[in-house]
């Protein structure tokens, strides 16, 4: 670690650039990726490691290969792969064998440790909450079809409805944005049978809330809405949003802890690790209108 001084003269400790962790990601535009990256950077800094980011933009085999090569040229001590898309499992994409690697928010790769929040647990908690309030079933605004996180949440929603012997509506698919939640929500909001909706993230839930309000239906009096993430603004939605809280800070700490364990021991333990989520009940959910 190297000392530095702020304008006040107070000494602070900065990460040592000689010790660094590389992070490969497809995008930081999504809330999950940006908050996970920030959490990894904070946890790495606490351990005296700098973070070198390698954004890839549009995923392709050459882009991933070039990102791995570039980070290795920068002599990083370990690598965090923060890519949720299926494309990470394309044939021909080979992770470096001579550098410690931890995969975050993606499908478990054989031979590599993975760390993620418990996506399925969150979807189960959301769906069960709505069913136990008395709703006959729960509609779902799913995330993108190429996202592992979206798939895990949708599968758990579907399994929970089946376990309760309820009808499984056809899910509608968004792209994580509030705009897609609004567009899809306009269809759902005009269906009187829809009384409960689980959106795969808070931003799509925000768009849904707007659509429901514009349709002249009350939340939660006529339609209950649950999101996923507990973004900082979720408590300021109208009404405040019931949602699944992802513990990003803890996720970042566990990612860094796992990677540093591999760096220091030279042993790669290829096991998946799930970080539990928390269900946060606010004012956007209630019993059905009948």
PDB file of C-alpha atoms in Angstrom:
ATOM      1  CA  UNK A   1       0.000   0.000   0.000  1.00  0.00           C
ATOM      2  CA  UNK A   2       1.225   3.516  -0.719  1.00  0.00           C
ATOM      3  CA  UNK A   3       0.375   6.639   1.325  1.00  0.00           C
ATOM      4  CA  UNK A   4      -1.108   9.779  -0.170  1.00  0.00           C
ATOM      5  CA  UNK A   5      -2.296  13.065   1.244  1.00  0.00           C
ATOM      6  CA  UNK A   6      -5.491  14.932   0.702  1.00  0.00           C
ATOM      7  CA  UNK A   7      -5.619  18.745   0.581  1.00  0.00           C
ATOM      8  CA  UNK A   8      -6.319  18.762   4.314  1.00  0.00           C
ATOM      9  CA  UNK A   9      -3.074  16.953   4.972  1.00  0.00           C
ATOM     10  CA  UNK A  10      -4.843  13.836   6.208  1.00  0.00           C
ATOM     11  CA  UNK A  11      -3.006  10.688   5.136  1.00  0.00           C
ATOM     12  CA  UNK A  12      -5.004   8.123   3.206  1.00  0.00           C
ATOM     13  CA  UNK A  13      -3.940   4.735   1.910  1.00  0.00           C
ATOM     14  CA  UNK A  14      -4.183   3.999  -1.796  1.00  0.00           C
ATOM     15  CA  UNK A  15      -4.093   0.588  -3.491  1.00  0.00           C
ATOM     16  CA  UNK A  16      -0.672  -0.522  -4.660  1.00  0.00           C
ATOM     17  CA  UNK A  17      -0.672  -0.535  -8.493  1.00  0.00           C
ATOM     18  CA  UNK A  18       1.872  -3.353  -8.378  1.00  0.00           C
ATOM     19  CA  UNK A  19      -0.909  -5.538  -6.998  1.00  0.00           C
ATOM     20  CA  UNK A  20      -3.917  -5.499  -9.257  1.00  0.00           C
ATOM     21  CA  UNK A  21      -7.054  -7.400 -10.194  1.00  0.00           C
ATOM     22  CA  UNK A  22      -8.475  -7.337 -13.699  1.00  0.00           C
ATOM     23  CA  UNK A  23     -12.229  -7.151 -14.291  1.00  0.00           C
ATOM     24  CA  UNK A  24     -13.682  -8.178 -17.654  1.00  0.00           C
ATOM     25  CA  UNK A  25     -17.268  -7.079 -18.273  1.00  0.00           C
ATOM     26  CA  UNK A  26     -19.632  -6.695 -21.208  1.00  0.00           C
ATOM     27  CA  UNK A  27     -21.302  -3.564 -19.832  1.00  0.00           C
ATOM     28  CA  UNK A  28     -21.619  -1.369 -16.769  1.00  0.00           C
ATOM     29  CA  UNK A  29     -24.898   0.085 -18.010  1.00  0.00           C
ATOM     30  CA  UNK A  30     -26.997  -2.361 -16.009  1.00  0.00           C
ATOM     31  CA  UNK A  31     -27.531  -1.769 -12.315  1.00  0.00           C
ATOM     32  CA  UNK A  32     -26.359  -5.247 -11.310  1.00  0.00           C
ATOM     33  CA  UNK A  33     -23.074  -5.046 -13.200  1.00  0.00           C
ATOM     34  CA  UNK A  34     -22.271  -1.477 -12.133  1.00  0.00           C
ATOM     35  CA  UNK A  35     -22.979  -2.100  -8.454  1.00  0.00           C
ATOM     36  CA  UNK A  36     -21.111  -5.405  -8.510  1.00  0.00           C
ATOM     37  CA  UNK A  37     -18.087  -3.785 -10.123  1.00  0.00           C
ATOM     38  CA  UNK A  38     -18.129  -0.976  -7.560  1.00  0.00           C
ATOM     39  CA  UNK A  39     -18.376  -3.516  -4.735  1.00  0.00           C
ATOM     40  CA  UNK A  40     -15.453  -5.540  -6.145  1.00  0.00           C
ATOM     41  CA  UNK A  41     -13.360  -2.370  -6.519  1.00  0.00           C
ATOM     42  CA  UNK A  42     -14.105  -1.311  -2.926  1.00  0.00           C
ATOM     43  CA  UNK A  43     -13.289  -4.751  -1.547  1.00  0.00           C
ATOM     44  CA  UNK A  44     -10.089  -4.957  -3.599  1.00  0.00           C
ATOM     45  CA  UNK A  45      -8.952  -1.532  -2.411  1.00  0.00           C
ATOM     46  CA  UNK A  46      -9.497  -2.611   1.194  1.00  0.00           C
ATOM     47  CA  UNK A  47      -7.047  -5.442   0.524  1.00  0.00           C
ATOM     48  CA  UNK A  48      -4.491  -3.167  -1.132  1.00  0.00           C
ATOM     49  CA  UNK A  49      -5.256  -4.120  -4.732  1.00  0.00           C
ATOM     50  CA  UNK A  50      -5.921  -1.814  -7.643  1.00  0.00           C
ATOM     51  CA  UNK A  51      -8.588  -2.759 -10.206  1.00  0.00           C
ATOM     52  CA  UNK A  52      -8.096  -2.641 -13.959  1.00  0.00           C
ATOM     53  CA  UNK A  53     -11.330  -2.622 -15.931  1.00  0.00           C
ATOM     54  CA  UNK A  54     -11.575  -4.148 -19.394  1.00  0.00           C
ATOM     55  CA  UNK A  55     -15.014  -3.414 -20.940  1.00  0.00           C
ATOM     56  CA  UNK A  56     -15.750  -5.439 -24.053  1.00  0.00           C
ATOM     57  CA  UNK A  57     -18.832  -3.760 -25.466  1.00  0.00           C
ATOM     58  CA  UNK A  58     -20.585  -6.178 -27.784  1.00  0.00           C
ATOM     59  CA  UNK A  59     -19.697  -9.741 -26.837  1.00  0.00           C
ATOM     60  CA  UNK A  60     -17.842 -11.895 -29.332  1.00  0.00           C
ATOM     61  CA  UNK A  61     -15.219 -14.604 -29.144  1.00  0.00           C
ATOM     62  CA  UNK A  62     -12.482 -12.240 -30.389  1.00  0.00           C
ATOM     63  CA  UNK A  63     -13.537  -9.523 -27.915  1.00  0.00           C
ATOM     64  CA  UNK A  64     -13.361 -11.884 -24.952  1.00  0.00           C
ATOM     65  CA  UNK A  65     -10.056 -13.379 -26.099  1.00  0.00           C
ATOM     66  CA  UNK A  66      -8.565  -9.913 -26.655  1.00  0.00           C
ATOM     67  CA  UNK A  67      -9.747  -8.759 -23.207  1.00  0.00           C
ATOM     68  CA  UNK A  68      -8.081 -11.726 -21.517  1.00  0.00           C
ATOM     69  CA  UNK A  69      -4.880 -11.134 -23.475  1.00  0.00           C
ATOM     70  CA  UNK A  70      -4.818  -7.413 -22.707  1.00  0.00           C
ATOM     71  CA  UNK A  71      -5.243  -7.946 -18.987  1.00  0.00           C
ATOM     72  CA  UNK A  72      -2.520 -10.564 -18.932  1.00  0.00           C
ATOM     73  CA  UNK A  73      -0.232  -8.037 -20.635  1.00  0.00           C
ATOM     74  CA  UNK A  74      -0.930  -5.721 -17.708  1.00  0.00           C
ATOM     75  CA  UNK A  75       0.374  -8.359 -15.275  1.00  0.00           C
ATOM     76  CA  UNK A  76      -2.774  -8.598 -13.179  1.00  0.00           C
ATOM     77  CA  UNK A  77      -2.622 -10.993 -10.248  1.00  0.00           C
ATOM     78  CA  UNK A  78      -6.120 -12.370 -10.811  1.00  0.00           C
ATOM     79  CA  UNK A  79      -9.168 -11.976 -12.998  1.00  0.00           C
ATOM     80  CA  UNK A  80     -12.856 -11.350 -12.258  1.00  0.00           C
ATOM     81  CA  UNK A  81     -15.236 -12.179 -15.109  1.00  0.00           C
ATOM     82  CA  UNK A  82     -18.450 -10.158 -14.792  1.00  0.00           C
ATOM     83  CA  UNK A  83     -20.508 -11.316 -17.773  1.00  0.00           C
ATOM     84  CA  UNK A  84     -24.061 -12.586 -17.327  1.00  0.00           C
ATOM     85  CA  UNK A  85     -24.825 -13.415 -20.960  1.00  0.00           C
ATOM     86  CA  UNK A  86     -24.975 -16.918 -22.359  1.00  0.00           C
ATOM     87  CA  UNK A  87     -22.319 -15.900 -24.868  1.00  0.00           C
ATOM     88  CA  UNK A  88     -19.669 -16.556 -22.240  1.00  0.00           C
ATOM     89  CA  UNK A  89     -20.227 -20.271 -22.845  1.00  0.00           C
ATOM     90  CA  UNK A  90     -19.623 -20.084 -26.572  1.00  0.00           C
ATOM     91  CA  UNK A  91     -17.236 -22.764 -27.894  1.00  0.00           C
ATOM     92  CA  UNK A  92     -13.810 -21.281 -28.350  1.00  0.00           C
ATOM     93  CA  UNK A  93     -13.863 -18.978 -25.321  1.00  0.00           C
ATOM     94  CA  UNK A  94     -11.150 -20.306 -23.042  1.00  0.00           C
ATOM     95  CA  UNK A  95     -10.349 -18.712 -19.724  1.00  0.00           C
ATOM     96  CA  UNK A  96      -6.657 -18.226 -18.912  1.00  0.00           C
ATOM     97  CA  UNK A  97      -5.207 -21.283 -17.209  1.00  0.00           C
ATOM     98  CA  UNK A  98      -2.185 -19.532 -15.734  1.00  0.00           C
ATOM     99  CA  UNK A  99      -4.029 -16.864 -13.753  1.00  0.00           C
ATOM    100  CA  UNK A 100      -6.549 -17.084 -10.886  1.00  0.00           C
ATOM    101  CA  UNK A 101     -10.112 -16.530 -12.140  1.00  0.00           C
ATOM    102  CA  UNK A 102     -13.470 -15.991 -10.413  1.00  0.00           C
ATOM    103  CA  UNK A 103     -16.694 -15.804 -12.420  1.00  0.00           C
ATOM    104  CA  UNK A 104     -19.508 -13.524 -11.208  1.00  0.00           C
ATOM    105  CA  UNK A 105     -23.175 -13.444 -12.217  1.00  0.00           C
ATOM    106  CA  UNK A 106     -22.886 -16.099 -14.892  1.00  0.00           C
ATOM    107  CA  UNK A 107     -23.323 -19.779 -15.514  1.00  0.00           C
ATOM    108  CA  UNK A 108     -20.998 -21.962 -13.478  1.00  0.00           C
ATOM    109  CA  UNK A 109     -18.039 -22.837 -15.690  1.00  0.00           C
ATOM    110  CA  UNK A 110     -16.498 -26.252 -15.111  1.00  0.00           C
ATOM    111  CA  UNK A 111     -13.189 -25.833 -13.340  1.00  0.00           C
ATOM    112  CA  UNK A 112     -13.716 -22.255 -12.133  1.00  0.00           C
ATOM    113  CA  UNK A 113     -15.068 -20.820  -8.878  1.00  0.00           C
ATOM    114  CA  UNK A 114     -18.255 -18.767  -9.216  1.00  0.00           C
ATOM    115  CA  UNK A 115     -19.843 -16.293  -6.804  1.00  0.00           C
ATOM    116  CA  UNK A 116     -23.319 -14.816  -7.234  1.00  0.00           C
ATOM    117  CA  UNK A 117     -26.287 -13.643  -5.243  1.00  0.00           C
ATOM    118  CA  UNK A 118     -29.005 -16.268  -4.867  1.00  0.00           C
ATOM    119  CA  UNK A 119     -31.158 -15.316  -7.849  1.00  0.00           C
ATOM    120  CA  UNK A 120     -33.552 -18.235  -7.409  1.00  0.00           C
ATOM    121  CA  UNK A 121     -34.103 -17.536  -3.716  1.00  0.00           C
ATOM    122  CA  UNK A 122     -35.097 -13.968  -4.523  1.00  0.00           C
ATOM    123  CA  UNK A 123     -37.647 -15.002  -7.137  1.00  0.00           C
ATOM    124  CA  UNK A 124     -39.138 -17.589  -4.780  1.00  0.00           C
ATOM    125  CA  UNK A 125     -39.516 -15.009  -2.006  1.00  0.00           C
ATOM    126  CA  UNK A 126     -41.167 -12.541  -4.379  1.00  0.00           C
ATOM    127  CA  UNK A 127     -43.623 -15.054  -5.828  1.00  0.00           C
ATOM    128  CA  UNK A 128     -44.501 -16.629  -2.482  1.00  0.00           C
ATOM    129  CA  UNK A 129     -45.139 -13.193  -0.978  1.00  0.00           C
ATOM    130  CA  UNK A 130     -47.726 -12.373  -3.625  1.00  0.00           C
ATOM    131  CA  UNK A 131     -49.415 -15.769  -3.454  1.00  0.00           C
ATOM    132  CA  UNK A 132     -49.646 -15.632   0.332  1.00  0.00           C
ATOM    133  CA  UNK A 133     -51.359 -12.254   0.060  1.00  0.00           C
ATOM    134  CA  UNK A 134     -54.148 -14.097  -1.740  1.00  0.00           C
ATOM    135  CA  UNK A 135     -53.410 -13.534  -5.432  1.00  0.00           C
ATOM    136  CA  UNK A 136     -54.496 -16.401  -7.692  1.00  0.00           C
ATOM    137  CA  UNK A 137     -51.307 -16.232  -9.713  1.00  0.00           C
ATOM    138  CA  UNK A 138     -48.389 -13.915 -10.472  1.00  0.00           C
ATOM    139  CA  UNK A 139     -47.458 -12.467 -13.847  1.00  0.00           C
ATOM    140  CA  UNK A 140     -43.781 -11.974 -14.672  1.00  0.00           C
ATOM    141  CA  UNK A 141     -41.792  -9.382 -16.603  1.00  0.00           C
ATOM    142  CA  UNK A 142     -38.606 -11.308 -17.309  1.00  0.00           C
ATOM    143  CA  UNK A 143     -35.147 -10.000 -18.121  1.00  0.00           C
ATOM    144  CA  UNK A 144     -33.378 -10.541 -21.457  1.00  0.00           C
ATOM    145  CA  UNK A 145     -33.447 -14.051 -22.873  1.00  0.00           C
ATOM    146  CA  UNK A 146     -29.632 -14.220 -23.073  1.00  0.00           C
ATOM    147  CA  UNK A 147     -29.158 -13.494 -19.349  1.00  0.00           C
ATOM    148  CA  UNK A 148     -28.429 -16.234 -16.821  1.00  0.00           C
ATOM    149  CA  UNK A 149     -29.738 -14.054 -13.975  1.00  0.00           C
ATOM    150  CA  UNK A 150     -33.016 -13.530 -15.834  1.00  0.00           C
ATOM    151  CA  UNK A 151     -33.290 -17.252 -16.521  1.00  0.00           C
ATOM    152  CA  UNK A 152     -32.709 -18.210 -12.874  1.00  0.00           C
ATOM    153  CA  UNK A 153     -35.360 -15.734 -11.719  1.00  0.00           C
ATOM    154  CA  UNK A 154     -37.886 -16.888 -14.309  1.00  0.00           C
ATOM    155  CA  UNK A 155     -37.323 -20.576 -13.557  1.00  0.00           C
ATOM    156  CA  UNK A 156     -37.777 -20.020  -9.820  1.00  0.00           C
ATOM    157  CA  UNK A 157     -40.965 -17.981 -10.426  1.00  0.00           C
ATOM    158  CA  UNK A 158     -42.322 -20.775 -12.615  1.00  0.00           C
ATOM    159  CA  UNK A 159     -41.394 -23.531 -10.142  1.00  0.00           C
ATOM    160  CA  UNK A 160     -43.016 -21.643  -7.258  1.00  0.00           C
ATOM    161  CA  UNK A 161     -46.318 -21.219  -9.102  1.00  0.00           C
ATOM    162  CA  UNK A 162     -46.264 -24.914 -10.004  1.00  0.00           C
ATOM    163  CA  UNK A 163     -45.530 -25.870  -6.392  1.00  0.00           C
ATOM    164  CA  UNK A 164     -48.579 -23.869  -5.286  1.00  0.00           C
ATOM    165  CA  UNK A 165     -50.619 -25.512  -8.081  1.00  0.00           C
ATOM    166  CA  UNK A 166     -51.301 -22.183  -9.761  1.00  0.00           C
ATOM    167  CA  UNK A 167     -51.626 -21.228 -13.401  1.00  0.00           C
ATOM    168  CA  UNK A 168     -48.323 -20.116 -14.930  1.00  0.00           C
ATOM    169  CA  UNK A 169     -48.941 -17.094 -17.190  1.00  0.00           C
ATOM    170  CA  UNK A 170     -46.790 -16.597 -20.272  1.00  0.00           C
ATOM    171  CA  UNK A 171     -43.938 -14.304 -19.173  1.00  0.00           C
ATOM    172  CA  UNK A 172     -43.247 -11.110 -21.090  1.00  0.00           C
ATOM    173  CA  UNK A 173     -39.602 -10.295 -21.792  1.00  0.00           C
ATOM    174  CA  UNK A 174     -37.974  -6.922 -21.219  1.00  0.00           C
ATOM    175  CA  UNK A 175     -34.414  -5.627 -21.473  1.00  0.00           C
ATOM    176  CA  UNK A 176     -33.843  -4.434 -17.875  1.00  0.00           C
ATOM    177  CA  UNK A 177     -34.858  -0.840 -18.724  1.00  0.00           C
ATOM    178  CA  UNK A 178     -37.760   1.161 -17.301  1.00  0.00           C
ATOM    179  CA  UNK A 179     -38.854   1.798 -20.889  1.00  0.00           C
ATOM    180  CA  UNK A 180     -39.360  -1.900 -21.548  1.00  0.00           C
ATOM    181  CA  UNK A 181     -41.222  -2.276 -18.256  1.00  0.00           C
ATOM    182  CA  UNK A 182     -43.510   0.554 -19.295  1.00  0.00           C
ATOM    183  CA  UNK A 183     -44.150  -0.876 -22.775  1.00  0.00           C
ATOM    184  CA  UNK A 184     -44.931  -4.347 -21.455  1.00  0.00           C
ATOM    185  CA  UNK A 185     -46.795  -2.909 -18.481  1.00  0.00           C
ATOM    186  CA  UNK A 186     -49.230  -1.108 -20.757  1.00  0.00           C
ATOM    187  CA  UNK A 187     -50.434  -4.512 -21.977  1.00  0.00           C
ATOM    188  CA  UNK A 188     -50.578  -6.068 -18.508  1.00  0.00           C
ATOM    189  CA  UNK A 189     -52.258  -3.048 -16.933  1.00  0.00           C
ATOM    190  CA  UNK A 190     -55.266  -3.299 -19.246  1.00  0.00           C
ATOM    191  CA  UNK A 191     -55.898  -6.949 -18.401  1.00  0.00           C
ATOM    192  CA  UNK A 192     -58.301  -7.077 -15.415  1.00  0.00           C
ATOM    193  CA  UNK A 193     -57.098 -10.588 -14.579  1.00  0.00           C
ATOM    194  CA  UNK A 194     -53.636  -9.208 -13.733  1.00  0.00           C
ATOM    195  CA  UNK A 195     -53.536  -8.428 -10.006  1.00  0.00           C
ATOM    196  CA  UNK A 196     -49.903  -9.249  -9.166  1.00  0.00           C
ATOM    197  CA  UNK A 197     -46.698  -8.794 -11.169  1.00  0.00           C
ATOM    198  CA  UNK A 198     -43.128  -9.769 -10.335  1.00  0.00           C
ATOM    199  CA  UNK A 199     -40.670  -7.740 -12.413  1.00  0.00           C
ATOM    200  CA  UNK A 200     -37.166  -9.166 -12.774  1.00  0.00           C
ATOM    201  CA  UNK A 201     -35.581  -5.861 -11.759  1.00  0.00           C
ATOM    202  CA  UNK A 202     -36.563  -2.576 -10.144  1.00  0.00           C
ATOM    203  CA  UNK A 203     -36.146  -0.490 -13.281  1.00  0.00           C
ATOM    204  CA  UNK A 204     -38.708  -2.549 -15.200  1.00  0.00           C
ATOM    205  CA  UNK A 205     -40.946  -2.401 -12.129  1.00  0.00           C
ATOM    206  CA  UNK A 206     -40.710   1.395 -12.290  1.00  0.00           C
ATOM    207  CA  UNK A 207     -41.945   1.392 -15.884  1.00  0.00           C
ATOM    208  CA  UNK A 208     -44.719  -1.001 -14.912  1.00  0.00           C
ATOM    209  CA  UNK A 209     -45.868   1.285 -12.104  1.00  0.00           C
ATOM    210  CA  UNK A 210     -46.214   4.160 -14.561  1.00  0.00           C
ATOM    211  CA  UNK A 211     -48.243   1.998 -16.953  1.00  0.00           C
ATOM    212  CA  UNK A 212     -50.570   0.829 -14.177  1.00  0.00           C
ATOM    213  CA  UNK A 213     -51.131   4.384 -12.942  1.00  0.00           C
ATOM    214  CA  UNK A 214     -51.859   5.615 -16.474  1.00  0.00           C
ATOM    215  CA  UNK A 215     -54.379   2.805 -16.924  1.00  0.00           C
ATOM    216  CA  UNK A 216     -56.277   4.181 -13.951  1.00  0.00           C
ATOM    217  CA  UNK A 217     -55.587   1.213 -11.689  1.00  0.00           C
ATOM    218  CA  UNK A 218     -54.283   1.638  -8.153  1.00  0.00           C
ATOM    219  CA  UNK A 219     -51.156   0.075  -6.670  1.00  0.00           C
ATOM    220  CA  UNK A 220     -51.513  -1.986  -4.554  1.00  0.00           C
ATOM    221  CA  UNK A 221     -55.310  -1.757  -4.378  1.00  0.00           C
ATOM    222  CA  UNK A 222     -55.824  -3.368  -7.780  1.00  0.00           C
ATOM    223  CA  UNK A 223     -52.341  -4.461  -8.853  1.00  0.00           C
ATOM    224  CA  UNK A 224     -49.435  -5.482  -6.612  1.00  0.00           C
ATOM    225  CA  UNK A 225     -45.886  -5.011  -7.934  1.00  0.00           C
ATOM    226  CA  UNK A 226     -42.600  -6.576  -6.794  1.00  0.00           C
ATOM    227  CA  UNK A 227     -39.151  -5.769  -8.178  1.00  0.00           C
ATOM    228  CA  UNK A 228     -35.649  -7.171  -7.780  1.00  0.00           C
ATOM    229  CA  UNK A 229     -32.366  -5.459  -6.728  1.00  0.00           C
ATOM    230  CA  UNK A 230     -33.516  -2.814  -4.201  1.00  0.00           C
ATOM    231  CA  UNK A 231     -31.891   0.006  -6.127  1.00  0.00           C
ATOM    232  CA  UNK A 232     -31.275   3.149  -4.084  1.00  0.00           C
ATOM    233  CA  UNK A 233     -34.370   4.836  -5.498  1.00  0.00           C
ATOM    234  CA  UNK A 234     -36.763   1.905  -4.871  1.00  0.00           C
ATOM    235  CA  UNK A 235     -37.965   3.330  -1.553  1.00  0.00           C
ATOM    236  CA  UNK A 236     -38.827   6.599  -3.346  1.00  0.00           C
ATOM    237  CA  UNK A 237     -41.046   5.050  -6.032  1.00  0.00           C
ATOM    238  CA  UNK A 238     -44.753   5.736  -5.702  1.00  0.00           C
ATOM    239  CA  UNK A 239     -45.760   3.696  -3.929  1.00  0.00           C
ATOM    240  CA  UNK A 240     -42.457   2.598  -2.380  1.00  0.00           C
ATOM    241  CA  UNK A 241     -41.451  -0.664  -4.030  1.00  0.00           C
ATOM    242  CA  UNK A 242     -41.538  -4.114  -2.454  1.00  0.00           C
ATOM    243  CA  UNK A 243     -38.430  -5.802  -3.817  1.00  0.00           C
ATOM    244  CA  UNK A 244     -35.588  -8.297  -3.429  1.00  0.00           C
ATOM    245  CA  UNK A 245     -32.432  -6.747  -1.983  1.00  0.00           C
ATOM    246  CA  UNK A 246     -29.187  -7.974  -3.496  1.00  0.00           C
ATOM    247  CA  UNK A 247     -26.292  -7.549  -1.039  1.00  0.00           C
ATOM    248  CA  UNK A 248     -23.799  -6.134  -3.544  1.00  0.00           C
ATOM    249  CA  UNK A 249     -21.230  -5.107  -0.935  1.00  0.00           C
ATOM    250  CA  UNK A 250     -21.128  -8.634   0.486  1.00  0.00           C
ATOM    251  CA  UNK A 251     -20.988 -10.052  -3.041  1.00  0.00           C
ATOM    252  CA  UNK A 252     -17.944  -7.905  -3.803  1.00  0.00           C
ATOM    253  CA  UNK A 253     -16.211  -8.970  -0.594  1.00  0.00           C
ATOM    254  CA  UNK A 254     -16.771 -12.654  -1.314  1.00  0.00           C
ATOM    255  CA  UNK A 255     -15.584 -12.324  -4.900  1.00  0.00           C
ATOM    256  CA  UNK A 256     -12.361 -10.675  -3.786  1.00  0.00           C
ATOM    257  CA  UNK A 257     -11.917 -13.086  -0.878  1.00  0.00           C
ATOM    258  CA  UNK A 258     -12.280 -16.073  -3.209  1.00  0.00           C
ATOM    259  CA  UNK A 259      -9.895 -14.618  -5.774  1.00  0.00           C
ATOM    260  CA  UNK A 260      -7.258 -13.655  -3.209  1.00  0.00           C
ATOM    261  CA  UNK A 261      -7.511 -17.121  -1.704  1.00  0.00           C
ATOM    262  CA  UNK A 262      -6.608 -18.564  -5.077  1.00  0.00           C
ATOM    263  CA  UNK A 263      -3.853 -15.981  -5.653  1.00  0.00           C
ATOM    264  CA  UNK A 264      -2.224 -16.673  -2.287  1.00  0.00           C
ATOM    265  CA  UNK A 265      -2.580 -20.431  -2.211  1.00  0.00           C
ATOM    266  CA  UNK A 266      -2.158 -21.215  -5.878  1.00  0.00           C
ATOM    267  CA  UNK A 267      -5.076 -23.626  -5.521  1.00  0.00           C
ATOM    268  CA  UNK A 268      -8.243 -23.221  -7.593  1.00  0.00           C
ATOM    269  CA  UNK A 269     -11.320 -24.547  -5.785  1.00  0.00           C
ATOM    270  CA  UNK A 270     -14.003 -24.751  -8.449  1.00  0.00           C
ATOM    271  CA  UNK A 271     -17.130 -24.497  -6.322  1.00  0.00           C
ATOM    272  CA  UNK A 272     -20.139 -22.178  -6.701  1.00  0.00           C
ATOM    273  CA  UNK A 273     -20.989 -19.825  -3.841  1.00  0.00           C
ATOM    274  CA  UNK A 274     -24.369 -18.130  -3.376  1.00  0.00           C
ATOM    275  CA  UNK A 275     -24.897 -14.981  -1.325  1.00  0.00           C
ATOM    276  CA  UNK A 276     -28.362 -14.901   0.300  1.00  0.00           C
ATOM    277  CA  UNK A 277     -30.757 -12.099  -0.598  1.00  0.00           C
ATOM    278  CA  UNK A 278     -33.297 -10.245   1.582  1.00  0.00           C
ATOM    279  CA  UNK A 279     -36.945  -9.584   0.826  1.00  0.00           C
ATOM    280  CA  UNK A 280     -38.020  -5.994   1.542  1.00  0.00           C
ATOM    281  CA  UNK A 281     -41.755  -5.377   1.949  1.00  0.00           C
ATOM    282  CA  UNK A 282     -42.954  -1.867   1.177  1.00  0.00           C
ATOM    283  CA  UNK A 283     -46.246  -0.336   0.041  1.00  0.00           C
ATOM    284  CA  UNK A 284     -46.490  -1.641  -3.539  1.00  0.00           C
ATOM    285  CA  UNK A 285     -48.000  -4.989  -2.529  1.00  0.00           C
ATOM    286  CA  UNK A 286     -51.255  -5.944  -0.839  1.00  0.00           C
ATOM    287  CA  UNK A 287     -54.184  -8.366  -1.072  1.00  0.00           C
ATOM    288  CA  UNK A 288     -56.108  -8.729  -4.360  1.00  0.00           C
ATOM    289  CA  UNK A 289     -59.080  -6.395  -4.929  1.00  0.00           C
ATOM    290  CA  UNK A 290     -61.785  -8.996  -4.343  1.00  0.00           C
TER     291      UNK A 290
END
